[in-house]
JSON list of C-alpha atoms in Angstrom, two decimals:
[
{"chain": "A", "resi": 1, "resn": "MET", "atom": "CA", "xyz": [-28.72, -5.37, -68.56]},
{"chain": "A", "resi": 2, "resn": "ASN", "atom": "CA", "xyz": [-31.13, -2.70, -69.83]},
{"chain": "A", "resi": 3, "resn": "SER", "atom": "CA", "xyz": [-30.20, 0.61, -71.47]},
{"chain": "A", "resi": 4, "resn": "THR", "atom": "CA", "xyz": [-30.62, 2.66, -68.28]},
{"chain": "A", "resi": 5, "resn": "GLN", "atom": "CA", "xyz": [-28.06, 0.52, -66.49]},
{"chain": "A", "resi": 6, "resn": "VAL", "atom": "CA", "xyz": [-25.72, 0.80, -69.47]},
{"chain": "A", "resi": 7, "resn": "PHE", "atom": "CA", "xyz": [-26.28, 4.58, -69.48]},
{"chain": "A", "resi": 8, "resn": "GLU", "atom": "CA", "xyz": [-25.44, 4.86, -65.79]},
{"chain": "A", "resi": 9, "resn": "LYS", "atom": "CA", "xyz": [-22.20, 2.88, -66.23]},
{"chain": "A", "resi": 10, "resn": "LEU", "atom": "CA", "xyz": [-21.19, 4.99, -69.23]},
{"chain": "A", "resi": 11, "resn": "TYR", "atom": "CA", "xyz": [-22.14, 8.21, -67.43]},
{"chain": "A", "resi": 12, "resn": "GLU", "atom": "CA", "xyz": [-19.82, 7.33, -64.55]},
{"chain": "A", "resi": 13, "resn": "LYS", "atom": "CA", "xyz": [-17.05, 6.03, -66.81]},
{"chain": "A", "resi": 14, "resn": "LEU", "atom": "CA", "xyz": [-17.02, 9.04, -69.15]},
{"chain": "A", "resi": 15, "resn": "GLY", "atom": "CA", "xyz": [-16.86, 11.64, -66.40]},
{"chain": "A", "resi": 16, "resn": "SER", "atom": "CA", "xyz": [-20.51, 12.56, -65.84]},
{"chain": "A", "resi": 17, "resn": "ARG", "atom": "CA", "xyz": [-21.00, 14.04, -69.32]},
{"chain": "A", "resi": 18, "resn": "TYR", "atom": "CA", "xyz": [-24.13, 13.76, -71.44]},
{"chain": "A", "resi": 19, "resn": "ILE", "atom": "CA", "xyz": [-22.23, 14.20, -74.71]},
{"chain": "A", "resi": 20, "resn": "VAL", "atom": "CA", "xyz": [-18.86, 12.76, -75.68]},
{"chain": "A", "resi": 21, "resn": "SER", "atom": "CA", "xyz": [-16.60, 13.00, -78.69]},
{"chain": "A", "resi": 22, "resn": "VAL", "atom": "CA", "xyz": [-17.01, 10.46, -81.47]},
{"chain": "A", "resi": 23, "resn": "TYR", "atom": "CA", "xyz": [-13.57, 9.05, -80.65]},
{"chain": "A", "resi": 24, "resn": "ASP", "atom": "CA", "xyz": [-14.60, 8.22, -77.07]},
{"chain": "A", "resi": 25, "resn": "ALA", "atom": "CA", "xyz": [-17.83, 6.69, -78.37]},
{"chain": "A", "resi": 26, "resn": "ALA", "atom": "CA", "xyz": [-15.93, 4.66, -80.96]},
{"chain": "A", "resi": 27, "resn": "ARG", "atom": "CA", "xyz": [-13.62, 3.28, -78.26]},
{"chain": "A", "resi": 28, "resn": "GLU", "atom": "CA", "xyz": [-16.69, 2.08, -76.35]},
{"chain": "A", "resi": 29, "resn": "ILE", "atom": "CA", "xyz": [-18.18, 0.45, -79.44]},
{"chain": "A", "resi": 30, "resn": "LYS", "atom": "CA", "xyz": [-15.03, -1.15, -80.82]},
{"chain": "A", "resi": 31, "resn": "ALA", "atom": "CA", "xyz": [-11.72, -0.88, -78.99]},
{"chain": "A", "resi": 32, "resn": "ASP", "atom": "CA", "xyz": [-9.46, -1.13, -82.05]},
{"chain": "A", "resi": 33, "resn": "TRP", "atom": "CA", "xyz": [-10.95, 1.75, -84.09]},
{"chain": "A", "resi": 34, "resn": "THR", "atom": "CA", "xyz": [-8.27, 4.25, -85.07]},
{"chain": "A", "resi": 35, "resn": "PRO", "atom": "CA", "xyz": [-9.05, 7.96, -85.42]},
{"chain": "A", "resi": 36, "resn": "LEU", "atom": "CA", "xyz": [-8.61, 7.63, -89.18]},
{"chain": "A", "resi": 37, "resn": "ALA", "atom": "CA", "xyz": [-11.15, 4.79, -89.32]},
{"chain": "A", "resi": 38, "resn": "VAL", "atom": "CA", "xyz": [-13.60, 6.86, -87.27]},
{"chain": "A", "resi": 39, "resn": "ARG", "atom": "CA", "xyz": [-13.25, 9.88, -89.58]},
{"chain": "A", "resi": 40, "resn": "THR", "atom": "CA", "xyz": [-13.69, 7.63, -92.63]},
{"chain": "A", "resi": 41, "resn": "ALA", "atom": "CA", "xyz": [-16.84, 6.08, -91.16]},
{"chain": "A", "resi": 42, "resn": "ILE", "atom": "CA", "xyz": [-18.26, 9.54, -90.46]},
{"chain": "A", "resi": 43, "resn": "CYS", "atom": "CA", "xyz": [-17.52, 10.81, -93.97]},
{"chain": "A", "resi": 44, "resn": "LYS", "atom": "CA", "xyz": [-19.03, 7.76, -95.63]},
{"chain": "A", "resi": 45, "resn": "GLY", "atom": "CA", "xyz": [-22.10, 7.86, -93.38]},
{"chain": "A", "resi": 46, "resn": "ARG", "atom": "CA", "xyz": [-21.35, 4.49, -91.79]},
{"chain": "A", "resi": 47, "resn": "PHE", "atom": "CA", "xyz": [-20.88, 5.61, -88.19]},
{"chain": "A", "resi": 48, "resn": "PRO", "atom": "CA", "xyz": [-23.59, 3.77, -86.22]},
{"chain": "A", "resi": 49, "resn": "LEU", "atom": "CA", "xyz": [-24.67, 6.75, -84.08]},
{"chain": "A", "resi": 50, "resn": "PRO", "atom": "CA", "xyz": [-26.15, 10.15, -84.92]},
{"chain": "A", "resi": 51, "resn": "ILE", "atom": "CA", "xyz": [-23.48, 12.86, -84.85]},
{"chain": "A", "resi": 52, "resn": "PHE", "atom": "CA", "xyz": [-23.82, 16.57, -84.21]},
{"chain": "A", "resi": 53, "resn": "LYS", "atom": "CA", "xyz": [-21.28, 19.36, -84.01]},
{"chain": "A", "resi": 54, "resn": "VAL", "atom": "CA", "xyz": [-20.51, 21.37, -80.89]},
{"chain": "A", "resi": 55, "resn": "ALA", "atom": "CA", "xyz": [-17.88, 24.10, -81.32]},
{"chain": "A", "resi": 56, "resn": "GLY", "atom": "CA", "xyz": [-16.52, 22.36, -84.41]},
{"chain": "A", "resi": 57, "resn": "GLU", "atom": "CA", "xyz": [-16.18, 18.96, -82.71]},
{"chain": "A", "resi": 58, "resn": "ASN", "atom": "CA", "xyz": [-18.17, 15.87, -83.69]},
{"chain": "A", "resi": 59, "resn": "MET", "atom": "CA", "xyz": [-20.13, 14.74, -80.65]},
{"chain": "A", "resi": 60, "resn": "VAL", "atom": "CA", "xyz": [-22.45, 11.85, -79.71]},
{"chain": "A", "resi": 61, "resn": "LYS", "atom": "CA", "xyz": [-25.10, 11.68, -76.99]},
{"chain": "A", "resi": 62, "resn": "VAL", "atom": "CA", "xyz": [-24.31, 9.21, -74.21]},
{"chain": "A", "resi": 63, "resn": "ALA", "atom": "CA", "xyz": [-27.97, 8.09, -74.23]},
{"chain": "A", "resi": 64, "resn": "ASP", "atom": "CA", "xyz": [-27.67, 7.13, -77.93]},
{"chain": "A", "resi": 65, "resn": "LEU", "atom": "CA", "xyz": [-24.43, 5.28, -77.19]},
{"chain": "A", "resi": 66, "resn": "ALA", "atom": "CA", "xyz": [-26.08, 3.37, -74.33]},
{"chain": "A", "resi": 67, "resn": "THR", "atom": "CA", "xyz": [-29.04, 2.45, -76.54]},
{"chain": "A", "resi": 68, "resn": "PHE", "atom": "CA", "xyz": [-26.69, 1.18, -79.25]},
{"chain": "A", "resi": 69, "resn": "LEU", "atom": "CA", "xyz": [-24.54, -0.81, -76.81]},
{"chain": "A", "resi": 70, "resn": "ASN", "atom": "CA", "xyz": [-27.64, -2.40, -75.31]},
{"chain": "A", "resi": 71, "resn": "ASN", "atom": "CA", "xyz": [-29.01, -3.36, -78.75]},
{"chain": "A", "resi": 72, "resn": "PRO", "atom": "CA", "xyz": [-26.54, -3.04, -81.67]},
{"chain": "A", "resi": 73, "resn": "SER", "atom": "CA", "xyz": [-29.29, -3.61, -84.24]},
{"chain": "A", "resi": 74, "resn": "THR", "atom": "CA", "xyz": [-30.88, -0.28, -83.25]},
{"chain": "A", "resi": 75, "resn": "THR", "atom": "CA", "xyz": [-31.13, 2.19, -86.12]},
{"chain": "A", "resi": 76, "resn": "PHE", "atom": "CA", "xyz": [-31.40, 5.90, -85.59]},
{"chain": "A", "resi": 77, "resn": "ARG", "atom": "CA", "xyz": [-33.49, 8.16, -87.77]},
{"chain": "A", "resi": 78, "resn": "GLU", "atom": "CA", "xyz": [-31.42, 9.86, -90.41]},
{"chain": "A", "resi": 79, "resn": "ASN", "atom": "CA", "xyz": [-32.12, 13.11, -92.17]},
{"chain": "A", "resi": 80, "resn": "SER", "atom": "CA", "xyz": [-34.70, 12.16, -94.79]},
{"chain": "A", "resi": 81, "resn": "GLU", "atom": "CA", "xyz": [-33.83, 15.04, -97.12]},
{"chain": "A", "resi": 82, "resn": "PRO", "atom": "CA", "xyz": [-30.97, 14.16, -99.48]},
{"chain": "A", "resi": 83, "resn": "ALA", "atom": "CA", "xyz": [-28.01, 16.48, -99.77]},
{"chain": "A", "resi": 84, "resn": "ARG", "atom": "CA", "xyz": [-28.16, 19.09, -102.50]},
{"chain": "A", "resi": 85, "resn": "ARG", "atom": "CA", "xyz": [-25.92, 18.72, -105.50]},
{"chain": "A", "resi": 86, "resn": "ARG", "atom": "CA", "xyz": [-23.24, 21.27, -106.26]},
{"chain": "A", "resi": 87, "resn": "GLY", "atom": "CA", "xyz": [-23.64, 23.79, -109.02]},
{"chain": "A", "resi": 88, "resn": "ARG", "atom": "CA", "xyz": [-26.52, 24.69, -111.25]},
{"chain": "A", "resi": 89, "resn": "PRO", "atom": "CA", "xyz": [-29.43, 22.20, -111.41]},
{"chain": "A", "resi": 90, "resn": "ARG", "atom": "CA", "xyz": [-29.71, 20.19, -114.59]},
{"chain": "A", "resi": 91, "resn": "LYS", "atom": "CA", "xyz": [-32.52, 20.88, -116.97]},
{"chain": "A", "resi": 92, "resn": "VAL", "atom": "CA", "xyz": [-33.76, 17.31, -116.53]},
{"chain": "A", "resi": 93, "resn": "MET", "atom": "CA", "xyz": [-34.26, 17.91, -112.81]},
{"chain": "A", "resi": 94, "resn": "SER", "atom": "CA", "xyz": [-36.39, 21.02, -113.36]},
{"chain": "A", "resi": 95, "resn": "VAL", "atom": "CA", "xyz": [-38.80, 19.40, -115.84]}
]
């Protein structure tokens, strides 16, 4: 089964939406994930799909979910810029 067939099945199953919440996506990936485990995976950066916020909710694209379900070894491009540190920069970093 290719990713377009997987996408069509997911599109029908999830109510004809192109984006879904991370909890719905997690249930498709692994049925026994609890909401706490999903939030922990997101915070630690271990959630296997790229996440974006819509109206304060963490959402996932159905196309990304279909690609991942078709080939679980797929990696998605992450933000290459590291997060800034809190507070004033150290002197070592400026030199």
